[in-house]
Short mmCIF file of N, CA and C in Angstrom, two decimals:
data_model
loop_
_atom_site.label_atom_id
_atom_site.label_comp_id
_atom_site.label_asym_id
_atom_site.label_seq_id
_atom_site.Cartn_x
_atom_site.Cartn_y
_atom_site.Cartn_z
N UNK A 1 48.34 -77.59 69.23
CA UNK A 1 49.53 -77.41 70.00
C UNK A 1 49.55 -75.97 70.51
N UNK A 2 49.59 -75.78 71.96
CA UNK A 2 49.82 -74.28 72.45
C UNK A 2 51.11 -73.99 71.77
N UNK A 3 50.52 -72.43 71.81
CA UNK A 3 51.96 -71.42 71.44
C UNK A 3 52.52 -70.75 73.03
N UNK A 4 53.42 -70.13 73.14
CA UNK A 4 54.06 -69.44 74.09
C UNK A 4 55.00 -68.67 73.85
N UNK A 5 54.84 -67.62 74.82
CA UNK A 5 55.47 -66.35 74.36
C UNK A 5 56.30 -65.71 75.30
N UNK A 6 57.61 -65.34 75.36
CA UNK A 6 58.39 -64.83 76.59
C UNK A 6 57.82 -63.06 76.98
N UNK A 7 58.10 -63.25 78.11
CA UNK A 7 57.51 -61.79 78.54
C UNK A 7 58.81 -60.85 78.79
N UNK A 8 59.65 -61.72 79.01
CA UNK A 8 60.75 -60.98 79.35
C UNK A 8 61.45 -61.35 81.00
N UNK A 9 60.72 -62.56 81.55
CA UNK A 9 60.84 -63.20 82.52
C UNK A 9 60.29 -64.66 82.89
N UNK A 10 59.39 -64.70 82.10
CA UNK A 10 58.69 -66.01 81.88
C UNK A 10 58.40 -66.32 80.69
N UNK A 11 57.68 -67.61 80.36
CA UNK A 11 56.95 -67.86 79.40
C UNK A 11 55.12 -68.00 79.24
N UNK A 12 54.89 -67.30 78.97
CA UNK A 12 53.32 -67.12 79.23
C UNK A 12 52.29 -67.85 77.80
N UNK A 13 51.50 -68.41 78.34
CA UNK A 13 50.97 -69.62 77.41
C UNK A 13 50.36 -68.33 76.12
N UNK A 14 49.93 -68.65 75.30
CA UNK A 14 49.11 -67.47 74.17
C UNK A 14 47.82 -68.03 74.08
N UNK A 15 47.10 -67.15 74.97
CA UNK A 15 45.44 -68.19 74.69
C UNK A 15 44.70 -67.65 73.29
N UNK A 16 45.41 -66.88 72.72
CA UNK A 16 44.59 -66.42 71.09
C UNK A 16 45.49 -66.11 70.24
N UNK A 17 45.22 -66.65 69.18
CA UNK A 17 46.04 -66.17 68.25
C UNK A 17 45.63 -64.96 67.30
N UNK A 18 46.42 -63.92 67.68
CA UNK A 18 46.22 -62.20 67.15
C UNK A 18 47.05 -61.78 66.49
N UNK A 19 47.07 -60.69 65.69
CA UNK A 19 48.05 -59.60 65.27
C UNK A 19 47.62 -58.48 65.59
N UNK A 20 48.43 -57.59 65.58
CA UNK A 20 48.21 -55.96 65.36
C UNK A 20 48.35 -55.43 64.27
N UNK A 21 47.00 -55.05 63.80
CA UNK A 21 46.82 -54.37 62.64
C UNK A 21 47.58 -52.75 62.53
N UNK A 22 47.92 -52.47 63.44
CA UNK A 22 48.34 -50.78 63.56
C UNK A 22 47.42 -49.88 64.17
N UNK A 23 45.82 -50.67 64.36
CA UNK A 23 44.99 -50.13 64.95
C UNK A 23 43.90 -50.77 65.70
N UNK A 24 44.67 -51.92 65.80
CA UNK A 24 43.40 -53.20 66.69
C UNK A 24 43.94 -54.12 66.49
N UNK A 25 44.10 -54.87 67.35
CA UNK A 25 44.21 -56.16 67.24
C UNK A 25 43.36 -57.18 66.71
N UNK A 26 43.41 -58.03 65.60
CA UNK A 26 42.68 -58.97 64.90
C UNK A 26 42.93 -60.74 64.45
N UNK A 27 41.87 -61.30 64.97
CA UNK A 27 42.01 -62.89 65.20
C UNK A 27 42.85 -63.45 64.51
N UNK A 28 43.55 -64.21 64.02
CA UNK A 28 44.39 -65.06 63.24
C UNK A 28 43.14 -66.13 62.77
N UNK A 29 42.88 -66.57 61.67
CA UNK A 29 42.34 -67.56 61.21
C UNK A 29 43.13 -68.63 61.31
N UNK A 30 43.97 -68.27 60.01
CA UNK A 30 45.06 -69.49 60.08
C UNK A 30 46.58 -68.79 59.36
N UNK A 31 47.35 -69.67 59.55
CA UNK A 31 48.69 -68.96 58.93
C UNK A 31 49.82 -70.47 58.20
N UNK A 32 50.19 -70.05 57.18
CA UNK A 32 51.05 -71.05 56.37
C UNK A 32 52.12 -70.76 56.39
N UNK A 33 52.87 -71.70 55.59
CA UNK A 33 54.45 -71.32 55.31
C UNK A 33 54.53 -71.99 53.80
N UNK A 34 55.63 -71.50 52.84
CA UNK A 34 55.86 -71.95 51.86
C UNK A 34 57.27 -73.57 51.97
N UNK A 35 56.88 -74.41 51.46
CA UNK A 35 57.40 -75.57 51.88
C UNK A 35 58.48 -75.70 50.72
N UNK A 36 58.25 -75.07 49.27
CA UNK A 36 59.58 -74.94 48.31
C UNK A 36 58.45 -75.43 47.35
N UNK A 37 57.17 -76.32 47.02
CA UNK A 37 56.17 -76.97 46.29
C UNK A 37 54.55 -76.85 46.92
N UNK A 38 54.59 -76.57 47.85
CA UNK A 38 52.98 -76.46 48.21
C UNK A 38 52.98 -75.47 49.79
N UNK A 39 51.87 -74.66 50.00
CA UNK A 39 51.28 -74.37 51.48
C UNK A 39 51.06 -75.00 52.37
N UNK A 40 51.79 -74.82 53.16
CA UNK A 40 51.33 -76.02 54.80
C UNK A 40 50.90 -75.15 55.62
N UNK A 41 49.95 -75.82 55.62
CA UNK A 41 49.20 -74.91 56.66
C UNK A 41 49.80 -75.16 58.35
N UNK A 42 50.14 -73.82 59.19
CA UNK A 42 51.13 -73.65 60.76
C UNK A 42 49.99 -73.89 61.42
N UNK A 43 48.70 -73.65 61.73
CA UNK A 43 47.64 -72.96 62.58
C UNK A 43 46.60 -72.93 61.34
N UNK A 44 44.94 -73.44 61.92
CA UNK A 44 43.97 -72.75 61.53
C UNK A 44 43.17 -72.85 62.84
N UNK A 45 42.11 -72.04 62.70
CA UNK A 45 41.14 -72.05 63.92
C UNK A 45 40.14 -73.10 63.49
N UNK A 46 39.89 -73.76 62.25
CA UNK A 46 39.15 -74.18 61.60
C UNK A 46 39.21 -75.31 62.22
N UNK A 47 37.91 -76.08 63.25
CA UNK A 47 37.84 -76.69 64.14
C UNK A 47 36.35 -77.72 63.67
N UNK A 48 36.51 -79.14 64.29
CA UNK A 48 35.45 -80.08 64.13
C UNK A 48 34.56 -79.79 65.13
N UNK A 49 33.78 -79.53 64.44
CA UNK A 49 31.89 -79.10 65.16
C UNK A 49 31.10 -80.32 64.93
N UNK A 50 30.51 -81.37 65.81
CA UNK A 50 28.98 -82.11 65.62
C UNK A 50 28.28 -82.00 66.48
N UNK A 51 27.30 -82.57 65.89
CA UNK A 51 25.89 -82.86 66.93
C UNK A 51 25.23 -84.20 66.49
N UNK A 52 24.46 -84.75 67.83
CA UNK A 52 23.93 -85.63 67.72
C UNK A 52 22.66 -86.23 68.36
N UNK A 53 22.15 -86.51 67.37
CA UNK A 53 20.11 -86.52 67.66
C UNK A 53 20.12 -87.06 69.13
N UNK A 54 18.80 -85.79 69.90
CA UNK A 54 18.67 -85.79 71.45
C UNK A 54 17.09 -85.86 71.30
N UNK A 55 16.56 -87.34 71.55
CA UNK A 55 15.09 -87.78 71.52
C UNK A 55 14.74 -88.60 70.40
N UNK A 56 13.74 -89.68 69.96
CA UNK A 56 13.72 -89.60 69.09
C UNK A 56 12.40 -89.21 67.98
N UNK A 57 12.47 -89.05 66.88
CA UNK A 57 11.33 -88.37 66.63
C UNK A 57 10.39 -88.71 65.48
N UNK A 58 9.37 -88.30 65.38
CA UNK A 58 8.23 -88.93 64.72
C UNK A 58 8.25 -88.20 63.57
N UNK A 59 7.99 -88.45 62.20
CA UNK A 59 7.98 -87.96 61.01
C UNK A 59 6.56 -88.48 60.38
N UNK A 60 6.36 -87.29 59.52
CA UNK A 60 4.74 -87.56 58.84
C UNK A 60 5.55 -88.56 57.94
N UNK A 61 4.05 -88.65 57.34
CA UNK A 61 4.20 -90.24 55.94
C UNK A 61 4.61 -88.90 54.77
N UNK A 62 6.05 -89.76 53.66
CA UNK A 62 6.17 -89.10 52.98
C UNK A 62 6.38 -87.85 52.57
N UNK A 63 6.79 -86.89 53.56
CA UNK A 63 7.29 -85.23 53.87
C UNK A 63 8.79 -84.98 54.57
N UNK A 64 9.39 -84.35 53.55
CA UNK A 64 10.51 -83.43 53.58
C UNK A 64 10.15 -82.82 55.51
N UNK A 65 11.24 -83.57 56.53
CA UNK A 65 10.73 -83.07 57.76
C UNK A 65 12.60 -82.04 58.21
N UNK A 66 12.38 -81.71 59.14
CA UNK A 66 13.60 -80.77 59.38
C UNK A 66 13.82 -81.81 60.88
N UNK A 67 15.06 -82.19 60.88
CA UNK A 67 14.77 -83.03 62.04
C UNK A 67 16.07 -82.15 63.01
N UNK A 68 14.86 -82.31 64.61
CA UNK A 68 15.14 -81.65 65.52
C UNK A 68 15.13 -82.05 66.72
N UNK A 69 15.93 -81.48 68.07
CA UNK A 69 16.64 -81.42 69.44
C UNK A 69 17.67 -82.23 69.30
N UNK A 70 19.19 -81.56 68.89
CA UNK A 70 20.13 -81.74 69.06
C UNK A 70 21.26 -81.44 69.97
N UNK A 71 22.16 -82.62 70.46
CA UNK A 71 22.93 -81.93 71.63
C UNK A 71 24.30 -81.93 70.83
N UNK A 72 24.98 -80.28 70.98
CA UNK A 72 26.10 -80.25 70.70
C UNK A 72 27.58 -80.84 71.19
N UNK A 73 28.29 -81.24 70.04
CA UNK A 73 29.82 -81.91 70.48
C UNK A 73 30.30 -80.69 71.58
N UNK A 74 31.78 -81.33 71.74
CA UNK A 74 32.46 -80.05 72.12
C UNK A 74 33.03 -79.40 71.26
N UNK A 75 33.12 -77.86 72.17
CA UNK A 75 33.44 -76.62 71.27
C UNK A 75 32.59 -76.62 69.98
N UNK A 76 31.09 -76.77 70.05
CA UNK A 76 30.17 -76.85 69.18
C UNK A 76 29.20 -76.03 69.53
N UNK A 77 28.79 -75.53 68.48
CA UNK A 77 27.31 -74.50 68.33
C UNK A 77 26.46 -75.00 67.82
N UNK A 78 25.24 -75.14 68.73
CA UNK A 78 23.64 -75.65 67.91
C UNK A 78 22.98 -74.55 67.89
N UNK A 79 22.87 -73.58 66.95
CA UNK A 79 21.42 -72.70 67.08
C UNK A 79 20.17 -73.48 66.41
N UNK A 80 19.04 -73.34 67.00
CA UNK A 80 18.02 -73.85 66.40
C UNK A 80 18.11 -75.96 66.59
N UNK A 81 18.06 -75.75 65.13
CA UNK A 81 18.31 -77.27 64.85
C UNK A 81 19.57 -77.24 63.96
N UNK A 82 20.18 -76.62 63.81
CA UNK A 82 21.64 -76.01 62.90
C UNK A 82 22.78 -76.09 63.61
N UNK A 83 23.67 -76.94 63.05
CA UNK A 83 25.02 -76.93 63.53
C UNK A 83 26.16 -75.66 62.97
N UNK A 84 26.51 -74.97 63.88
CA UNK A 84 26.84 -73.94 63.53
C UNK A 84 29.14 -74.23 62.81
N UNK A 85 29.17 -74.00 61.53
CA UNK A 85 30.49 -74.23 61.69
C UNK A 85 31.49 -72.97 61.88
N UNK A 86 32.57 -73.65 62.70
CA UNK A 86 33.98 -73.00 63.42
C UNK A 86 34.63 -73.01 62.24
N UNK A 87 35.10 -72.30 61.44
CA UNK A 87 36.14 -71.95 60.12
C UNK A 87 35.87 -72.42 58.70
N UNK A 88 36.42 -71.44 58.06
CA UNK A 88 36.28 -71.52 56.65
C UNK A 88 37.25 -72.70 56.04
N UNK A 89 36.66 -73.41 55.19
CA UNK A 89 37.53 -74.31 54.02
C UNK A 89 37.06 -75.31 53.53
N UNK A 90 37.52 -76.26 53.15
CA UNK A 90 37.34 -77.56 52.68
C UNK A 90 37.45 -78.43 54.20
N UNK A 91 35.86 -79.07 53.51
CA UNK A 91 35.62 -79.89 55.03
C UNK A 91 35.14 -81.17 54.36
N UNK A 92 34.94 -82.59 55.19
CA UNK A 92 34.64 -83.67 55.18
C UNK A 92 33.52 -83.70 56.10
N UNK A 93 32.08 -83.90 55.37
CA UNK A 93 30.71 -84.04 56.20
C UNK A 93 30.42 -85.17 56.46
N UNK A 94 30.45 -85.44 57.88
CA UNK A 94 30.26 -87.01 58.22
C UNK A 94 28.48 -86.99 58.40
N UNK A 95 27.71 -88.09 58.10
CA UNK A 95 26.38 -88.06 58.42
C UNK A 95 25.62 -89.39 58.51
N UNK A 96 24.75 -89.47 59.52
CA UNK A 96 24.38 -90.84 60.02
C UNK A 96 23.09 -90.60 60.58
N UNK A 97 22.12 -92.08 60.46
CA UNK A 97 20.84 -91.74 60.74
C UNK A 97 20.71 -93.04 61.22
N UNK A 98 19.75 -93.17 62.27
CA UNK A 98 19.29 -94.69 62.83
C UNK A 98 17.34 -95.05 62.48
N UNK A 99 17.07 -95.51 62.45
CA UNK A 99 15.75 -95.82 61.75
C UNK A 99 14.98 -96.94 63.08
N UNK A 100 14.18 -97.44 63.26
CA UNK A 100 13.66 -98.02 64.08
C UNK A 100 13.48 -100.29 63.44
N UNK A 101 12.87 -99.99 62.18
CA UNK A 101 13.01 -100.57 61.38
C UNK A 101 13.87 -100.38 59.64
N UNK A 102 13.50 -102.06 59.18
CA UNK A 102 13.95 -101.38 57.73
C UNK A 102 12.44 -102.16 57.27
N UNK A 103 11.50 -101.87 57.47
CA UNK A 103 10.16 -101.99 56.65
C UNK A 103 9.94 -100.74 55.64
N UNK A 104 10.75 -99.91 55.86
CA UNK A 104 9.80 -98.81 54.70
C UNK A 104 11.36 -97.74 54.29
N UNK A 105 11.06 -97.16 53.03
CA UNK A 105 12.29 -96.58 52.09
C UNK A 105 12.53 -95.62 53.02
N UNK A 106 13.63 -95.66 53.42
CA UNK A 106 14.13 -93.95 54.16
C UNK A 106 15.11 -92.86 53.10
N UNK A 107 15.05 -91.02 53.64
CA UNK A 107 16.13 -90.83 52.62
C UNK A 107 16.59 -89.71 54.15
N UNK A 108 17.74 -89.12 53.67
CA UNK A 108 18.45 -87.88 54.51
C UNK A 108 18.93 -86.94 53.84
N UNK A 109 18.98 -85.86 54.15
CA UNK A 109 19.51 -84.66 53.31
C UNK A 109 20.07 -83.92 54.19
N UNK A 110 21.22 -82.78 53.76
CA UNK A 110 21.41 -82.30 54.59
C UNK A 110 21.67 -80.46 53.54
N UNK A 111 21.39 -79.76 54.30
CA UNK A 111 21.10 -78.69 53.88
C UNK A 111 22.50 -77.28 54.45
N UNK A 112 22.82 -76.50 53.77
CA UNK A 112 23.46 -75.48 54.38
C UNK A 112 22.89 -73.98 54.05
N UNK A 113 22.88 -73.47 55.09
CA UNK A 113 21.87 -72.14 55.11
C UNK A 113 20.97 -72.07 54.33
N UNK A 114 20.12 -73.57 54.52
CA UNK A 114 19.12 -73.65 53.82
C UNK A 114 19.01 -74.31 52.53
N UNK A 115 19.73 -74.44 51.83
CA UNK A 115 20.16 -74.94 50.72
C UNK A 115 20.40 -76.19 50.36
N UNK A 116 19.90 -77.10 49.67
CA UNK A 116 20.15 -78.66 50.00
C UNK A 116 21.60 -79.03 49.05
N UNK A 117 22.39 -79.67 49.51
CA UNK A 117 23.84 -79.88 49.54
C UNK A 117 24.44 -81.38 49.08
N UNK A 118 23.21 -81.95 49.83
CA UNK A 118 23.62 -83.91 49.60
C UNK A 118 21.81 -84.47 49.76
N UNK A 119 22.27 -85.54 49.43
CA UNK A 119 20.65 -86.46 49.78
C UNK A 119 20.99 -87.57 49.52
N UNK A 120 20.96 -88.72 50.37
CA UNK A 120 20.92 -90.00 50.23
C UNK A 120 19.73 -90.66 50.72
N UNK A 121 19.61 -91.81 50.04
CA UNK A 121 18.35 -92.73 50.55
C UNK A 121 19.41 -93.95 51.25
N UNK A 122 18.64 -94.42 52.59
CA UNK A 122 19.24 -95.16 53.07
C UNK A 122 18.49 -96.59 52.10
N UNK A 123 17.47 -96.29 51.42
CA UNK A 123 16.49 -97.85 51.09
C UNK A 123 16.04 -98.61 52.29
N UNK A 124 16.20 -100.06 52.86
CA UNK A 124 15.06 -100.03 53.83
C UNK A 124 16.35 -100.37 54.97
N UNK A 125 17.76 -100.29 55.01
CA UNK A 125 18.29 -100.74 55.92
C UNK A 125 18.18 -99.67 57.07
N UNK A 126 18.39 -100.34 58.22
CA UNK A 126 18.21 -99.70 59.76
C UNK A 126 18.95 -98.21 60.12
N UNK A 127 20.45 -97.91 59.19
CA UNK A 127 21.27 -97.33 59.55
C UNK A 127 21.83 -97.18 58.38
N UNK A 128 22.09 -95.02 58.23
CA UNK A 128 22.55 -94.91 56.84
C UNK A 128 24.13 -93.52 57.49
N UNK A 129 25.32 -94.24 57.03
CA UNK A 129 26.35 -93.49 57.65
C UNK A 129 27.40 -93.50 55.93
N UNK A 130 27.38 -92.19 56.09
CA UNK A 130 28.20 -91.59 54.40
C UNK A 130 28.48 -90.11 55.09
N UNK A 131 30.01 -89.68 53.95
CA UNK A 131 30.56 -89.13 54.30
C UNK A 131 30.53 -87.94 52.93
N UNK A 132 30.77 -86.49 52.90
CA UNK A 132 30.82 -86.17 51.04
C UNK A 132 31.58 -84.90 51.77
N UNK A 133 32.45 -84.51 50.72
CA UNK A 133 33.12 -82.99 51.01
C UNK A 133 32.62 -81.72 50.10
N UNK A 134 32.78 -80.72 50.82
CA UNK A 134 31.87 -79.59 51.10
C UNK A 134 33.10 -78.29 51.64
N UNK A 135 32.65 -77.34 50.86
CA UNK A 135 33.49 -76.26 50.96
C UNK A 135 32.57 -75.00 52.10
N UNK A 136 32.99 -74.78 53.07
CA UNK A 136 32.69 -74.17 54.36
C UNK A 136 32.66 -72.98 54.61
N UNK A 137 32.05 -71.62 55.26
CA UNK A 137 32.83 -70.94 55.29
C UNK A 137 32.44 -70.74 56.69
N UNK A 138 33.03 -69.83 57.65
CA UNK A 138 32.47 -69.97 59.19
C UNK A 138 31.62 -68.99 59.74
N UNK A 139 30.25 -70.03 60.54
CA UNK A 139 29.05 -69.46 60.71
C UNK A 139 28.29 -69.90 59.76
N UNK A 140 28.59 -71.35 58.92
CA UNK A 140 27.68 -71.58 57.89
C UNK A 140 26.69 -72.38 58.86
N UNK A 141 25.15 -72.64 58.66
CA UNK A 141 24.69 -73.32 59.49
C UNK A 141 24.11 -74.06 58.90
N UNK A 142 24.48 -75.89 59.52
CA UNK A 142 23.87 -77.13 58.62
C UNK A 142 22.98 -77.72 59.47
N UNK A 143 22.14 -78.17 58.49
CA UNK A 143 20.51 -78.94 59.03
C UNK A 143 20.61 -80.05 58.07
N UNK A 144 19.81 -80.71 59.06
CA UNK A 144 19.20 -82.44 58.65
C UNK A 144 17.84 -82.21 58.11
N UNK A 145 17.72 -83.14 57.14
CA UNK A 145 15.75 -83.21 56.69
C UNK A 145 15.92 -84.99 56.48
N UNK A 146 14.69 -85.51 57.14
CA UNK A 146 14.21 -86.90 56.82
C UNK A 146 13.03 -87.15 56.28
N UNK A 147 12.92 -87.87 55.53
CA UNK A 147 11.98 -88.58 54.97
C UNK A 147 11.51 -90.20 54.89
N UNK A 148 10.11 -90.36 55.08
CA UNK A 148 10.26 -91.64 54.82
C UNK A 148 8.64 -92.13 54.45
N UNK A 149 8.88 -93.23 53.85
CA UNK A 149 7.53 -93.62 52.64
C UNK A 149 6.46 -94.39 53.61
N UNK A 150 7.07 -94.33 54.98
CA UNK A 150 6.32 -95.73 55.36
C UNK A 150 4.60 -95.14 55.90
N UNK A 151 3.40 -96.17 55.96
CA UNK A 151 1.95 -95.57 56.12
C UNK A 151 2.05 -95.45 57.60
N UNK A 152 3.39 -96.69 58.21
CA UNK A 152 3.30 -97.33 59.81
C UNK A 152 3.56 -96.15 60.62
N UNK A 153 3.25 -95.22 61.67
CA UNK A 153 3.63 -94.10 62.31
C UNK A 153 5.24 -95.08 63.07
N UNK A 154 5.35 -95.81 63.29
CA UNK A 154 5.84 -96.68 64.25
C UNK A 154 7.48 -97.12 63.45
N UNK A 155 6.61 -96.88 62.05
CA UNK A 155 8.35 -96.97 61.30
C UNK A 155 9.05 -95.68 60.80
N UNK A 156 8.25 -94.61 60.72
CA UNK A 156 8.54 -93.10 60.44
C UNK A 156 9.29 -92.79 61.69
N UNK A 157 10.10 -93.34 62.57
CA UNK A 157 11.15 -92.57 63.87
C UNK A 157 12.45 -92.66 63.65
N UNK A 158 13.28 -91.51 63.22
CA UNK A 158 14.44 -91.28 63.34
C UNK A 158 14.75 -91.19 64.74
N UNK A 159 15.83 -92.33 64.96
CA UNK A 159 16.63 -92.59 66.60
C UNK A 159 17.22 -91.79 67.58
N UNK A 160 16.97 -91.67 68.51
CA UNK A 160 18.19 -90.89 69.42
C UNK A 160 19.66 -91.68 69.37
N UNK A 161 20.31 -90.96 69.41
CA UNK A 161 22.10 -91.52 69.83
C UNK A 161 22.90 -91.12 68.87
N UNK A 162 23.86 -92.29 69.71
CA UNK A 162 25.25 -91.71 68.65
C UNK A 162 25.50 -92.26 67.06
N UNK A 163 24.12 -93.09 67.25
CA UNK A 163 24.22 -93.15 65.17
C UNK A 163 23.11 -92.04 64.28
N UNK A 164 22.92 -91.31 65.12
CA UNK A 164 22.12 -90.20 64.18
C UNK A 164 22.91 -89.00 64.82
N UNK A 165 23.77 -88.42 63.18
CA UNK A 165 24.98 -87.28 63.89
C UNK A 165 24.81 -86.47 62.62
N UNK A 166 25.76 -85.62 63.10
CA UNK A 166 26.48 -84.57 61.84
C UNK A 166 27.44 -84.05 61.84
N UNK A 167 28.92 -84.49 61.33
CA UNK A 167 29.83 -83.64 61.87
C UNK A 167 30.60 -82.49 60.62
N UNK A 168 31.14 -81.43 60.92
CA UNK A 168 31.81 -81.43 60.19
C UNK A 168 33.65 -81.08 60.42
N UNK A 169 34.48 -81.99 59.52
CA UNK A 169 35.63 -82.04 59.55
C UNK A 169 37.03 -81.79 58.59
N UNK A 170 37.47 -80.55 59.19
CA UNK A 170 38.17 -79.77 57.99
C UNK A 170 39.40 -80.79 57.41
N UNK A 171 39.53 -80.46 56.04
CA UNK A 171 40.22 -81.64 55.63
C UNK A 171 41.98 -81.16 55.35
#
């Protein structure tokens, strides 16, 4: 929801949310209020970032692969093969993979600044979509790794589209 602010003749939209420190002006993350029993949060900047697999791609037999060319959501950052996240907190990681077949064991992982975080095996179905929560902070950057057992080059392809994603969503 925009804010707005009188100038003293109009109302002028607020395209950022700032304070004045006494010596600079500095971003607003987010801001609460006390409700009489818990924090409600007024404002955070803490915003849903995904991406979603652009090509699709070939994986060796049996190797931990980093899977890559992703096109970013809106108001989303891809550096690299890394989805870059917009604000600190408690988030809900959505994650989905498409497979070509289900002839051979698939797994997915997903990693933050490197660090592995989750791992599921889809087993041999076509399409593996799970969700796990994850504490954020902003500028963390998350990557995909696939794996899969099969000898077939032809069944080792993680899909292009909108069932191979990553989002993340502050909770």
């Amino acid at each position: 929801m925009p804010g707005y602010s009188w100038t003293g003749s109009a109302w002028k939209k607020v395209l950022r949310k700032t304070m004045w420190t006494g010596t600079a002006w500095k971003d607003i993350k987010s801001s609460h209020r006390w409700t009489g029993s818990a924090w409600e949060t007024i404002y955070s900047s803490f915003s849903v970032v995904s991406m979603t697999k652009n090509g699709d791609q070939q994986l060796a037999a049996s190797t931990w692969t980093e899977v890559a060319s992703w096109t970013a959501g809106s108001n989303t950052t891809v550096t690299g093969n890394a989805l870059r996240v917009n604000g600190s907190g408690n988030a809900t990681i959505q994650v989905g993979s498409e497979w070509p077949t289900s002839a051979s064991v698939k797994d997915w992982r997903v990693l933050k600044n490197g660090t592995v975080v989750w791992t599921k095996g889809s087993g041999t179905g076509l399409t593996l979509a799970d969700t796990f929560a994850l504490a954020v902070v902003d500028g963390d950057l998350l990557t995909c790794e696939a794996w899969n057992s099969s000898g077939v080059a032809g069944n080792r392809i993680v899909k292009t589209g909108a069932n191979t994603y990553l989002r993340v969503v502050p909770v």
